[in-house]
mmCIF file of C-alpha atoms and ligand atoms in Angstrom:
data_model
loop_
_atom_site.group_PDB
_atom_site.id
_atom_site.type_symbol
_atom_site.label_atom_id
_atom_site.label_comp_id
_atom_site.label_asym_id
_atom_site.label_seq_id
_atom_site.Cartn_x
_atom_site.Cartn_y
_atom_site.Cartn_z
ATOM 1 C CA MET A 1 -27.396 6.225 -19.937
ATOM 2 C CA THR A 2 -23.983 7.340 -18.812
ATOM 3 C CA ALA A 3 -20.683 7.161 -20.610
ATOM 4 C CA PHE A 4 -19.704 3.637 -19.679
ATOM 5 C CA GLN A 5 -17.876 1.767 -22.365
ATOM 6 C CA PRO A 6 -20.497 -0.465 -24.017
ATOM 7 C CA ARG A 7 -19.799 -4.133 -23.335
ATOM 8 C CA VAL A 8 -21.874 -7.300 -23.618
ATOM 9 C CA PHE A 9 -21.730 -10.113 -21.064
ATOM 10 C CA SER A 10 -23.797 -13.295 -21.021
ATOM 11 C CA GLY A 11 -23.518 -16.944 -20.065
ATOM 12 C CA VAL A 12 -25.014 -20.428 -19.979
ATOM 13 C CA GLN A 13 -24.737 -23.045 -17.242
ATOM 14 C CA PRO A 14 -22.948 -26.274 -18.158
ATOM 15 C CA THR A 15 -25.663 -28.531 -16.770
ATOM 16 C CA GLY A 16 -26.856 -31.096 -19.281
ATOM 17 C CA ASN A 17 -27.272 -30.386 -22.957
ATOM 18 C CA LEU A 18 -28.003 -27.015 -24.430
ATOM 19 C CA HIS A 19 -31.520 -26.930 -25.826
ATOM 20 C CA LEU A 20 -33.395 -24.912 -28.406
ATOM 21 C CA GLY A 21 -34.503 -22.379 -25.749
ATOM 22 C CA ASN A 22 -30.883 -21.614 -24.824
ATOM 23 C CA TYR A 23 -30.001 -21.290 -28.484
ATOM 24 C CA LEU A 24 -32.911 -19.137 -29.675
ATOM 25 C CA GLY A 25 -33.391 -17.131 -26.470
ATOM 26 C CA ALA A 26 -29.685 -16.444 -25.911
ATOM 27 C CA VAL A 27 -26.724 -17.821 -27.901
ATOM 28 C CA SER A 28 -28.057 -17.170 -31.431
ATOM 29 C CA ARG A 29 -28.785 -13.550 -30.454
ATOM 30 C CA TRP A 30 -25.206 -13.043 -29.237
ATOM 31 C CA VAL A 31 -23.695 -13.694 -32.656
ATOM 32 C CA PRO A 32 -24.514 -10.344 -34.362
ATOM 33 C CA LEU A 33 -23.515 -8.387 -31.237
ATOM 34 C CA GLN A 34 -19.894 -9.434 -31.784
ATOM 35 C CA ASP A 35 -19.653 -6.880 -34.580
ATOM 36 C CA GLN A 36 -21.263 -4.102 -32.570
ATOM 37 C CA MET A 37 -19.356 -3.919 -29.287
ATOM 38 C CA PRO A 38 -16.875 -5.867 -27.140
ATOM 39 C CA THR A 39 -18.464 -9.167 -26.110
ATOM 40 C CA ILE A 40 -17.741 -11.636 -23.300
ATOM 41 C CA PHE A 41 -19.421 -15.045 -23.225
ATOM 42 C CA CYS A 42 -18.943 -17.179 -20.156
ATOM 43 C CA VAL A 43 -19.600 -20.838 -19.394
ATOM 44 C CA VAL A 44 -20.883 -20.328 -15.879
ATOM 45 C CA ASP A 45 -19.579 -23.436 -14.146
ATOM 46 C CA SER A 46 -19.637 -21.896 -10.659
ATOM 47 C CA HIS A 47 -23.411 -21.558 -11.071
ATOM 48 C CA ALA A 48 -23.689 -25.224 -12.032
ATOM 49 C CA ILE A 49 -22.935 -26.414 -8.476
ATOM 50 C CA THR A 50 -25.722 -24.484 -6.728
ATOM 51 C CA ALA A 51 -28.352 -27.209 -7.119
ATOM 52 C CA GLY A 52 -26.006 -30.036 -6.028
ATOM 53 C CA PHE A 53 -22.526 -30.972 -7.234
ATOM 54 C CA PRO A 54 -22.695 -32.727 -10.608
ATOM 55 C CA ASP A 55 -20.406 -35.647 -11.383
ATOM 56 C CA PRO A 56 -16.934 -34.001 -11.682
ATOM 57 C CA VAL A 57 -16.064 -35.636 -15.004
ATOM 58 C CA GLU A 58 -19.455 -34.689 -16.440
ATOM 59 C CA LEU A 59 -19.067 -31.094 -15.269
ATOM 60 C CA SER A 60 -15.741 -30.701 -17.093
ATOM 61 C CA GLU A 61 -17.185 -32.337 -20.222
ATOM 62 C CA ALA A 62 -20.321 -30.185 -20.120
ATOM 63 C CA THR A 63 -18.107 -27.094 -19.826
ATOM 64 C CA ARG A 64 -16.303 -28.091 -23.018
ATOM 65 C CA GLU A 65 -19.596 -28.965 -24.693
ATOM 66 C CA VAL A 66 -21.124 -25.555 -24.001
ATOM 67 C CA THR A 67 -17.932 -23.951 -25.305
ATOM 68 C CA ALA A 68 -18.207 -26.054 -28.472
ATOM 69 C CA ALA A 69 -21.864 -25.030 -28.821
ATOM 70 C CA TYR A 70 -20.950 -21.336 -28.541
ATOM 71 C CA MET A 71 -18.366 -21.726 -31.287
ATOM 72 C CA ALA A 72 -20.574 -23.903 -33.502
ATOM 73 C CA ALA A 73 -23.329 -21.281 -33.193
ATOM 74 C CA GLY A 74 -20.966 -18.609 -34.502
ATOM 75 C CA ILE A 75 -19.259 -17.132 -31.440
ATOM 76 C CA ASP A 76 -15.806 -16.405 -32.757
ATOM 77 C CA PRO A 77 -12.960 -16.543 -30.220
ATOM 78 C CA THR A 78 -11.041 -13.960 -32.231
ATOM 79 C CA LYS A 79 -13.906 -11.494 -31.759
ATOM 80 C CA SER A 80 -15.318 -12.473 -28.352
ATOM 81 C CA ILE A 81 -13.846 -13.524 -25.034
ATOM 82 C CA ILE A 82 -14.967 -17.094 -24.260
ATOM 83 C CA PHE A 83 -14.016 -18.567 -20.878
ATOM 84 C CA ASN A 84 -15.283 -20.597 -17.936
ATOM 85 C CA GLN A 85 -16.263 -18.654 -14.868
ATOM 86 C CA SER A 86 -14.317 -20.593 -12.229
ATOM 87 C CA GLN A 87 -11.026 -19.624 -13.907
ATOM 88 C CA VAL A 88 -11.426 -15.959 -13.088
ATOM 89 C CA ARG A 89 -11.350 -15.554 -9.313
ATOM 90 C CA GLU A 90 -12.780 -12.040 -9.406
ATOM 91 C CA HIS A 91 -16.301 -13.425 -9.915
ATOM 92 C CA ALA A 92 -16.237 -15.162 -6.540
ATOM 93 C CA GLU A 93 -14.600 -12.212 -4.806
ATOM 94 C CA LEU A 94 -17.103 -9.677 -6.116
ATOM 95 C CA ALA A 95 -19.978 -12.058 -5.337
ATOM 96 C CA TRP A 96 -18.904 -12.039 -1.686
ATOM 97 C CA ILE A 97 -18.961 -8.260 -1.622
ATOM 98 C CA PHE A 98 -22.387 -8.295 -3.269
ATOM 99 C CA ASN A 99 -23.573 -10.753 -0.600
ATOM 100 C CA CYS A 100 -23.050 -7.804 1.702
ATOM 101 C CA VAL A 101 -24.770 -5.307 -0.629
ATOM 102 C CA ALA A 102 -27.924 -7.267 -1.528
ATOM 103 C CA ARG A 103 -30.650 -7.554 1.101
ATOM 104 C CA MET A 104 -32.254 -10.800 2.284
ATOM 105 C CA GLY A 105 -35.639 -9.410 1.238
ATOM 106 C CA TRP A 106 -34.480 -8.841 -2.337
ATOM 107 C CA LEU A 107 -33.256 -12.408 -2.728
ATOM 108 C CA SER A 108 -36.281 -13.881 -0.988
ATOM 109 C CA ARG A 109 -38.424 -12.500 -3.798
ATOM 110 C CA MET A 110 -36.538 -14.323 -6.584
ATOM 111 C CA THR A 111 -39.042 -16.601 -8.292
ATOM 112 C CA GLN A 112 -36.336 -18.862 -9.691
ATOM 113 C CA PHE A 113 -35.103 -19.636 -6.167
ATOM 114 C CA LYS A 114 -38.647 -20.403 -5.068
ATOM 115 C CA GLU A 115 -39.152 -22.700 -8.062
ATOM 116 C CA LYS A 116 -35.830 -24.490 -7.717
ATOM 117 C CA ALA A 117 -35.891 -24.837 -3.928
ATOM 118 C CA GLY A 118 -39.547 -25.936 -4.008
ATOM 119 C CA LYS A 119 -41.063 -26.972 -0.696
ATOM 120 C CA ASN A 120 -37.726 -27.986 0.724
ATOM 121 C CA LYS A 121 -36.249 -24.507 1.245
ATOM 122 C CA GLU A 122 -34.475 -25.470 4.466
ATOM 123 C CA ASN A 123 -32.420 -27.979 2.536
ATOM 124 C CA ALA A 124 -31.505 -25.742 -0.424
ATOM 125 C CA SER A 125 -27.853 -24.703 -0.545
ATOM 126 C CA VAL A 126 -26.917 -21.190 0.540
ATOM 127 C CA GLY A 127 -25.330 -20.949 -2.926
ATOM 128 C CA LEU A 128 -28.715 -21.443 -4.606
ATOM 129 C CA PHE A 129 -30.139 -18.591 -2.527
ATOM 130 C CA ALA A 130 -27.181 -16.258 -3.185
ATOM 131 C CA TYR A 131 -26.915 -17.244 -6.869
ATOM 132 C CA PRO A 132 -28.271 -13.915 -8.216
ATOM 133 C CA ASN A 133 -25.455 -12.082 -6.388
ATOM 134 C CA LEU A 134 -22.916 -14.210 -8.260
ATOM 135 C CA MET A 135 -24.749 -13.426 -11.498
ATOM 136 C CA ALA A 136 -24.536 -9.698 -10.702
ATOM 137 C CA ALA A 137 -20.819 -10.164 -10.006
ATOM 138 C CA ASP A 138 -20.346 -11.945 -13.363
ATOM 139 C CA ILE A 139 -21.742 -8.930 -15.151
ATOM 140 C CA LEU A 140 -20.329 -6.122 -13.031
ATOM 141 C CA ALA A 141 -16.777 -7.519 -12.760
ATOM 142 C CA TYR A 142 -16.586 -6.328 -16.381
ATOM 143 C CA ARG A 143 -18.849 -3.304 -15.826
ATOM 144 C CA ALA A 144 -20.890 -4.773 -18.683
ATOM 145 C CA THR A 145 -23.637 -2.540 -20.022
ATOM 146 C CA HIS A 146 -25.698 -5.019 -22.065
ATOM 147 C CA VAL A 147 -26.869 -8.517 -21.159
ATOM 148 C CA PRO A 148 -28.705 -10.561 -23.821
ATOM 149 C CA VAL A 149 -30.743 -13.327 -22.145
ATOM 150 C CA GLY A 150 -34.093 -15.105 -22.272
ATOM 151 C CA ASP A 151 -37.108 -13.813 -20.390
ATOM 152 C CA ASP A 152 -36.528 -16.075 -17.354
ATOM 153 C CA GLN A 153 -33.465 -14.017 -16.355
ATOM 154 C CA LYS A 154 -35.307 -10.698 -16.223
ATOM 155 C CA GLN A 155 -35.736 -10.634 -12.460
ATOM 156 C CA HIS A 156 -32.070 -11.482 -11.901
ATOM 157 C CA LEU A 157 -31.078 -8.549 -14.106
ATOM 158 C CA GLU A 158 -33.335 -6.214 -12.155
ATOM 159 C CA LEU A 159 -31.510 -7.364 -9.023
ATOM 160 C CA THR A 160 -28.188 -6.680 -10.753
ATOM 161 C CA ARG A 161 -29.311 -3.091 -11.335
ATOM 162 C CA ASP A 162 -30.450 -2.775 -7.705
ATOM 163 C CA ILE A 163 -27.053 -4.002 -6.497
ATOM 164 C CA ALA A 164 -25.197 -1.591 -8.811
ATOM 165 C CA ALA A 165 -27.407 1.312 -7.708
ATOM 166 C CA LYS A 166 -26.971 0.555 -3.999
ATOM 167 C CA PHE A 167 -23.198 0.218 -4.318
ATOM 168 C CA ASN A 168 -23.000 3.481 -6.306
ATOM 169 C CA ASN A 169 -25.103 5.213 -3.680
ATOM 170 C CA ASP A 170 -23.510 3.807 -0.562
ATOM 171 C CA PHE A 171 -20.055 4.741 -1.866
ATOM 172 C CA GLY A 172 -21.014 7.794 -3.938
ATOM 173 C CA GLU A 173 -18.792 10.246 -2.025
ATOM 174 C CA ARG A 174 -15.876 7.847 -1.891
ATOM 175 C CA ILE A 175 -16.057 7.099 -5.643
ATOM 176 C CA LYS A 176 -15.976 10.851 -6.327
ATOM 177 C CA GLU A 177 -13.133 11.427 -3.875
ATOM 178 C CA LEU A 178 -11.019 8.734 -5.511
ATOM 179 C CA GLY A 179 -11.744 10.232 -8.913
ATOM 180 C CA ILE A 180 -12.764 6.922 -10.438
ATOM 181 C CA GLY A 181 -15.978 5.950 -12.133
ATOM 182 C CA VAL A 182 -18.096 7.806 -14.629
ATOM 183 C CA PRO A 183 -20.031 11.061 -14.197
ATOM 184 C CA ASN A 184 -23.777 10.629 -13.950
ATOM 185 C CA PRO A 185 -25.424 13.177 -16.288
ATOM 186 C CA THR A 186 -28.672 13.046 -14.296
ATOM 187 C CA PRO A 187 -27.847 12.824 -10.565
ATOM 188 C CA SER A 188 -30.849 12.247 -8.307
ATOM 189 C CA PRO A 189 -31.572 11.164 -4.719
ATOM 190 C CA GLU A 190 -31.444 7.602 -6.098
ATOM 191 C CA LEU A 191 -28.155 7.937 -8.012
ATOM 192 C CA PRO A 192 -25.153 10.119 -7.090
ATOM 193 C CA GLU A 193 -22.925 12.319 -9.270
ATOM 194 C CA GLN A 194 -20.259 9.732 -9.906
ATOM 195 C CA LEU A 195 -21.044 6.070 -10.674
ATOM 196 C CA TYR A 196 -18.714 3.113 -10.485
ATOM 197 C CA PHE A 197 -21.020 0.399 -11.824
ATOM 198 C CA PRO A 198 -23.302 0.811 -14.856
ATOM 199 C CA LEU A 199 -26.994 0.062 -14.599
ATOM 200 C CA THR A 200 -26.967 -2.834 -17.004
ATOM 201 C CA GLU A 201 -29.519 -2.979 -19.822
ATOM 202 C CA PRO A 202 -31.284 -6.307 -20.220
ATOM 203 C CA MET A 203 -31.610 -7.302 -23.895
ATOM 204 C CA ILE A 204 -34.681 -9.517 -24.006
ATOM 205 C CA ALA A 205 -36.274 -9.336 -27.442
ATOM 206 C CA GLY A 206 -37.444 -11.245 -30.501
ATOM 207 C CA PRO A 207 -39.956 -14.042 -31.033
ATOM 208 C CA ALA A 208 -38.139 -16.557 -28.799
ATOM 209 C CA THR A 209 -37.555 -14.957 -25.399
ATOM 210 C CA ARG A 210 -39.451 -17.826 -23.787
ATOM 211 C CA ILE A 211 -39.526 -21.125 -25.679
ATOM 212 C CA MET A 212 -41.990 -23.513 -24.081
ATOM 213 C CA SER A 213 -41.929 -27.279 -23.576
ATOM 214 C CA LEU A 214 -43.016 -29.294 -26.622
ATOM 215 C CA ARG A 215 -45.181 -31.406 -24.308
ATOM 216 C CA ASP A 216 -46.870 -28.567 -22.427
ATOM 217 C CA GLY A 217 -47.154 -25.053 -23.852
ATOM 218 C CA THR A 218 -47.548 -23.533 -20.390
ATOM 219 C CA LYS A 219 -44.166 -24.784 -19.117
ATOM 220 C CA LYS A 220 -40.761 -23.387 -20.094
ATOM 221 C CA MET A 221 -38.497 -25.637 -22.183
ATOM 222 C CA SER A 222 -35.836 -26.633 -19.691
ATOM 223 C CA LYS A 223 -32.886 -28.929 -19.135
ATOM 224 C CA SER A 224 -34.443 -30.270 -15.967
ATOM 225 C CA ASP A 225 -37.729 -31.523 -17.503
ATOM 226 C CA PRO A 226 -37.726 -35.308 -17.017
ATOM 227 C CA SER A 227 -39.183 -35.853 -20.504
ATOM 228 C CA ASP A 228 -36.586 -35.587 -23.275
ATOM 229 C CA LEU A 229 -39.493 -35.161 -25.713
ATOM 230 C CA SER A 230 -40.188 -31.782 -24.102
ATOM 231 C CA ARG A 231 -37.073 -30.185 -25.618
ATOM 232 C CA ILE A 232 -34.869 -30.202 -28.701
ATOM 233 C CA ASN A 233 -31.254 -30.623 -27.628
ATOM 234 C CA LEU A 234 -28.502 -29.137 -29.749
ATOM 235 C CA THR A 235 -26.986 -32.612 -29.885
ATOM 236 C CA ASP A 236 -30.150 -34.271 -31.323
ATOM 237 C CA ASP A 237 -29.817 -35.808 -34.783
ATOM 238 C CA SER A 238 -32.234 -35.032 -37.634
ATOM 239 C CA ASP A 239 -34.498 -38.021 -36.975
ATOM 240 C CA THR A 240 -34.817 -37.157 -33.310
ATOM 241 C CA ILE A 241 -35.636 -33.522 -34.087
ATOM 242 C CA ALA A 242 -38.297 -34.610 -36.603
ATOM 243 C CA LYS A 243 -39.767 -37.108 -34.128
ATOM 244 C CA LYS A 244 -39.966 -34.553 -31.319
ATOM 245 C CA ILE A 245 -41.715 -32.022 -33.564
ATOM 246 C CA ARG A 246 -44.113 -34.692 -34.860
ATOM 247 C CA LYS A 247 -45.001 -35.611 -31.278
ATOM 248 C CA ALA A 248 -45.214 -32.003 -30.057
ATOM 249 C CA LYS A 249 -48.504 -31.252 -28.354
ATOM 250 C CA THR A 250 -50.928 -29.102 -30.385
ATOM 251 C CA ASP A 251 -54.630 -28.269 -30.439
ATOM 252 C CA PRO A 252 -57.075 -29.452 -33.126
ATOM 253 C CA ASP A 253 -57.576 -26.083 -34.865
ATOM 254 C CA ALA A 254 -55.883 -24.721 -37.975
ATOM 255 C CA LEU A 255 -53.294 -21.962 -37.536
ATOM 256 C CA PRO A 256 -54.806 -18.471 -37.355
ATOM 257 C CA SER A 257 -53.967 -15.840 -39.952
ATOM 258 C CA ALA A 258 -53.111 -13.122 -37.366
ATOM 259 C CA VAL A 259 -51.008 -13.089 -34.193
ATOM 260 C CA GLU A 260 -54.030 -12.217 -32.019
ATOM 261 C CA GLY A 261 -55.409 -15.653 -32.907
ATOM 262 C CA LEU A 262 -52.516 -17.252 -30.998
ATOM 263 C CA ALA A 263 -53.742 -15.916 -27.645
ATOM 264 C CA ASP A 264 -54.927 -18.795 -25.436
ATOM 265 C CA ARG A 265 -53.260 -21.287 -27.775
ATOM 266 C CA PRO A 266 -49.902 -21.737 -26.002
ATOM 267 C CA GLU A 267 -48.701 -24.719 -28.068
ATOM 268 C CA ALA A 268 -49.546 -23.082 -31.398
ATOM 269 C CA ASP A 269 -47.945 -19.819 -30.242
ATOM 270 C CA ASN A 270 -44.800 -21.685 -29.218
ATOM 271 C CA LEU A 271 -44.350 -23.575 -32.505
ATOM 272 C CA VAL A 272 -44.989 -20.430 -34.549
ATOM 273 C CA GLY A 273 -42.450 -18.577 -32.373
ATOM 274 C CA ILE A 274 -39.874 -21.318 -32.921
ATOM 275 C CA TYR A 275 -40.418 -21.212 -36.674
ATOM 276 C CA ALA A 276 -40.106 -17.412 -36.659
ATOM 277 C CA ALA A 277 -36.899 -17.409 -34.615
ATOM 278 C CA LEU A 278 -35.270 -20.179 -36.673
ATOM 279 C CA GLY A 279 -36.200 -18.469 -39.929
ATOM 280 C CA GLY A 280 -35.276 -14.943 -38.821
ATOM 281 C CA LEU A 281 -38.923 -13.927 -39.297
ATOM 282 C CA SER A 282 -41.676 -12.399 -37.202
ATOM 283 C CA LYS A 283 -44.699 -14.422 -36.080
ATOM 284 C CA GLU A 284 -46.787 -12.271 -38.466
ATOM 285 C CA ASP A 285 -44.615 -13.402 -41.398
ATOM 286 C CA VAL A 286 -45.046 -17.050 -40.418
ATOM 287 C CA LEU A 287 -48.820 -16.709 -40.184
ATOM 288 C CA LYS A 288 -48.931 -14.993 -43.583
ATOM 289 C CA ASP A 289 -47.537 -18.224 -45.032
ATOM 290 C CA PHE A 290 -49.227 -20.789 -42.791
ATOM 291 C CA GLY A 291 -52.466 -19.136 -41.572
ATOM 292 C CA GLY A 292 -55.412 -21.451 -42.224
ATOM 293 C CA GLN A 293 -53.205 -24.554 -42.485
ATOM 294 C CA GLN A 294 -53.387 -27.579 -40.203
ATOM 295 C CA PHE A 295 -50.525 -28.710 -37.968
ATOM 296 C CA SER A 296 -50.199 -31.740 -40.246
ATOM 297 C CA ALA A 297 -48.840 -29.319 -42.871
ATOM 298 C CA PHE A 298 -47.021 -26.936 -40.531
ATOM 299 C CA LYS A 299 -45.088 -29.515 -38.504
ATOM 300 C CA PRO A 300 -43.185 -31.035 -41.460
ATOM 301 C CA ALA A 301 -42.223 -27.521 -42.602
ATOM 302 C CA LEU A 302 -41.029 -26.718 -39.083
ATOM 303 C CA SER A 303 -39.037 -29.967 -38.928
ATOM 304 C CA GLU A 304 -37.381 -29.215 -42.218
ATOM 305 C CA LEU A 305 -36.393 -25.724 -41.110
ATOM 306 C CA ALA A 306 -35.171 -26.928 -37.690
ATOM 307 C CA VAL A 307 -33.044 -29.671 -39.227
ATOM 308 C CA ALA A 308 -31.627 -27.318 -41.871
ATOM 309 C CA LYS A 309 -30.652 -24.792 -39.181
ATOM 310 C CA LEU A 310 -29.518 -27.097 -36.404
ATOM 311 C CA SER A 311 -27.813 -30.017 -38.190
ATOM 312 C CA PRO A 312 -24.767 -28.097 -39.438
ATOM 313 C CA MET A 313 -24.318 -26.770 -35.912
ATOM 314 C CA THR A 314 -24.569 -30.220 -34.370
ATOM 315 C CA ASP A 315 -21.990 -31.527 -36.839
ATOM 316 C CA GLU A 316 -19.650 -28.656 -36.060
ATOM 317 C CA MET A 317 -20.082 -29.234 -32.310
ATOM 318 C CA ARG A 318 -19.100 -32.878 -32.760
ATOM 319 C CA ARG A 319 -16.067 -31.877 -34.798
ATOM 320 C CA LEU A 320 -14.985 -29.370 -32.148
ATOM 321 C CA MET A 321 -15.529 -31.874 -29.330
ATOM 322 C CA ASP A 322 -13.039 -34.200 -31.031
ATOM 323 C CA ASP A 323 -10.320 -31.644 -30.401
ATOM 324 C CA LYS A 324 -10.414 -30.973 -26.666
ATOM 325 C CA VAL A 325 -6.957 -29.432 -26.755
ATOM 326 C CA GLN A 326 -8.276 -26.685 -28.989
ATOM 327 C CA ILE A 327 -11.326 -26.066 -26.793
ATOM 328 C CA ASP A 328 -9.169 -25.858 -23.675
ATOM 329 C CA SER A 329 -6.820 -23.455 -25.385
ATOM 330 C CA VAL A 330 -9.738 -21.171 -26.376
ATOM 331 C CA LEU A 331 -10.897 -21.191 -22.741
ATOM 332 C CA LYS A 332 -7.390 -20.497 -21.428
ATOM 333 C CA ASP A 333 -6.871 -17.574 -23.760
ATOM 334 C CA GLY A 334 -10.344 -16.260 -22.864
ATOM 335 C CA ALA A 335 -9.691 -16.558 -19.119
ATOM 336 C CA GLU A 336 -6.493 -14.523 -19.478
ATOM 337 C CA LYS A 337 -8.286 -11.787 -21.405
ATOM 338 C CA ALA A 338 -11.218 -11.783 -18.967
ATOM 339 C CA SER A 339 -8.873 -11.537 -15.964
ATOM 340 C CA ALA A 340 -7.136 -8.573 -17.532
ATOM 341 C CA ILE A 341 -10.458 -6.695 -17.462
ATOM 342 C CA ALA A 342 -11.786 -7.914 -14.101
ATOM 343 C CA GLU A 343 -8.577 -7.516 -12.042
ATOM 344 C CA PRO A 344 -8.412 -3.708 -12.209
ATOM 345 C CA VAL A 345 -12.160 -3.518 -11.472
ATOM 346 C CA LEU A 346 -11.698 -5.521 -8.265
ATOM 347 C CA LYS A 347 -8.678 -3.419 -7.380
ATOM 348 C CA ASP A 348 -10.896 -0.329 -7.594
ATOM 349 C CA VAL A 349 -13.659 -2.019 -5.614
ATOM 350 C CA ARG A 350 -11.233 -2.937 -2.807
ATOM 351 C CA ARG A 351 -10.033 0.666 -2.689
ATOM 352 C CA ILE A 352 -13.579 2.006 -2.677
ATOM 353 C CA ILE A 353 -14.516 -0.254 0.231
ATOM 354 C CA GLY A 354 -11.301 0.434 2.135
ATOM 355 C CA PHE A 355 -9.720 -3.025 2.151
ATOM 356 C CA LEU A 356 -6.094 -2.312 3.095
ATOM 357 C CA ASP A 357 -3.776 -3.130 0.210
ATOM 358 C CA VAL A 358 -0.355 -4.139 1.557
ATOM 359 C CA ARG A 359 1.000 -6.079 -1.403
HETATM 360 P P1 TYM B 1 -29.355 -20.828 -18.140
HETATM 361 O O1 TYM B 1 -28.106 -21.623 -18.222
HETATM 362 O O2 TYM B 1 -30.536 -21.407 -17.413
HETATM 363 O O3 TYM B 1 -29.844 -20.428 -19.585
HETATM 364 C C1 TYM B 1 -28.963 -19.820 -20.516
HETATM 365 C C2 TYM B 1 -29.701 -18.817 -21.371
HETATM 366 O O4 TYM B 1 -30.784 -19.459 -22.059
HETATM 367 C C3 TYM B 1 -31.984 -18.739 -21.821
HETATM 368 N N1 TYM B 1 -33.094 -19.698 -21.772
HETATM 369 C C4 TYM B 1 -34.201 -19.600 -22.529
HETATM 370 N N2 TYM B 1 -34.573 -18.700 -23.448
HETATM 371 C C5 TYM B 1 -35.763 -18.887 -24.060
HETATM 372 N N3 TYM B 1 -36.578 -19.963 -23.783
HETATM 373 C C6 TYM B 1 -36.239 -20.877 -22.859
HETATM 374 N N4 TYM B 1 -37.036 -21.923 -22.610
HETATM 375 C C7 TYM B 1 -34.990 -20.731 -22.186
HETATM 376 N N5 TYM B 1 -34.344 -21.461 -21.237
HETATM 377 C C8 TYM B 1 -33.193 -20.806 -21.000
HETATM 378 C C9 TYM B 1 -31.780 -18.074 -20.471
HETATM 379 O O5 TYM B 1 -32.651 -16.974 -20.302
HETATM 380 C C10 TYM B 1 -30.339 -17.676 -20.551
HETATM 381 O O6 TYM B 1 -30.184 -16.464 -21.262
HETATM 382 N N6 TYM B 1 -28.354 -17.467 -14.565
HETATM 383 C C11 TYM B 1 -28.191 -17.787 -15.957
HETATM 384 C C12 TYM B 1 -26.737 -17.852 -16.405
HETATM 385 C C13 TYM B 1 -25.900 -16.679 -16.011
HETATM 386 C C14 TYM B 1 -25.870 -15.418 -16.664
HETATM 387 C C15 TYM B 1 -24.903 -14.655 -15.939
HETATM 388 C C16 TYM B 1 -26.521 -14.889 -17.767
HETATM 389 C C17 TYM B 1 -25.038 -16.631 -14.975
HETATM 390 N N7 TYM B 1 -24.429 -15.407 -14.921
HETATM 391 C C18 TYM B 1 -24.625 -13.345 -16.293
HETATM 392 C C19 TYM B 1 -26.235 -13.568 -18.125
HETATM 393 C C20 TYM B 1 -25.295 -12.810 -17.396
HETATM 394 C C21 TYM B 1 -28.790 -19.154 -16.235
HETATM 395 O O7 TYM B 1 -28.936 -19.969 -15.360
HETATM 396 O O8 TYM B 1 -29.046 -19.373 -17.551
#
């Protein structure tokens, strides 16, 4: 990798409640990164309007709720920048430029668009189609080098790299001429001598990169599943968490004693993965303790661990939500800090492209 300043960027959409997948696949993994490099965590409200405009009051509330969840999970506004996307105009501006970098063919291959648009593609918003360009802009407006996400965002991050590479290439000579950017230690026909945007590293790791529905181990846990029993929300109380785990779909066999035994057992694999991620363990560790046991023994242990881990966070979220003034002030401060990084980047990008600056 080149000498870009290391920086983490990630985000969650404020649509509905955060669930265990968002927490284990993303937010919980952000916390330790705060002590390793500069970190920016965004509540991506501009993304939340691509599948239809939510109720305006609910959108504002959900934005605060996601902010509260970040903080309750351990994202510290004195260490990280926390803000909502729509407050920093550079995201939208860079997304427009990336609309002109990315190719129709690239976006047509995005599986998430295909899933979300379904059969009714003609009626999907243009925003839903162009969404990955906005995601690339979110990341590259800060020239972020590391993006910790769940497995479902992998393809979007590959597109982000393709956009960065194409921009670097198309403007390679110009970037060098202007003397901005970072030298590329290994220039090639694919990447020129001087780079403006980093090729972002996806950080997709651990036992919980893809938490599945509690009702169907072949489907991802998601906010849009009509069954609330399919997911654990971060706002669920202890009884609800215990009930959802009790009712989680399983198979009739005992747990295996090795990870290979989880193949073809999606529900068992999912619950073991959840236990591992909540306990900071590997799946192997979990099976060392529970291999050979029935779900009737494993589920209560999982409930106990989930409640012990999640309840204090839920309480803290409620406490934070009682003080909206404080949440808004965290977001305001974050937006100012984020703008201070993104503004000079967009200034460079305008110069690189040749937009005449008369002000
Ligand atoms: P979103 O809001 O759908 O999800 C937020 C984060 O949660 C992860 N996630 C999961 N991880 C494991 N198991 C699951 N079942 C599960 N469901 C969701 C997601 O992978 C994600 O990390 N496009 C993004 C938001 C975004 C973004 C960005 C992320 C916009 N711009 C820039 C990183 C960088 C999204 O819709 O995530």
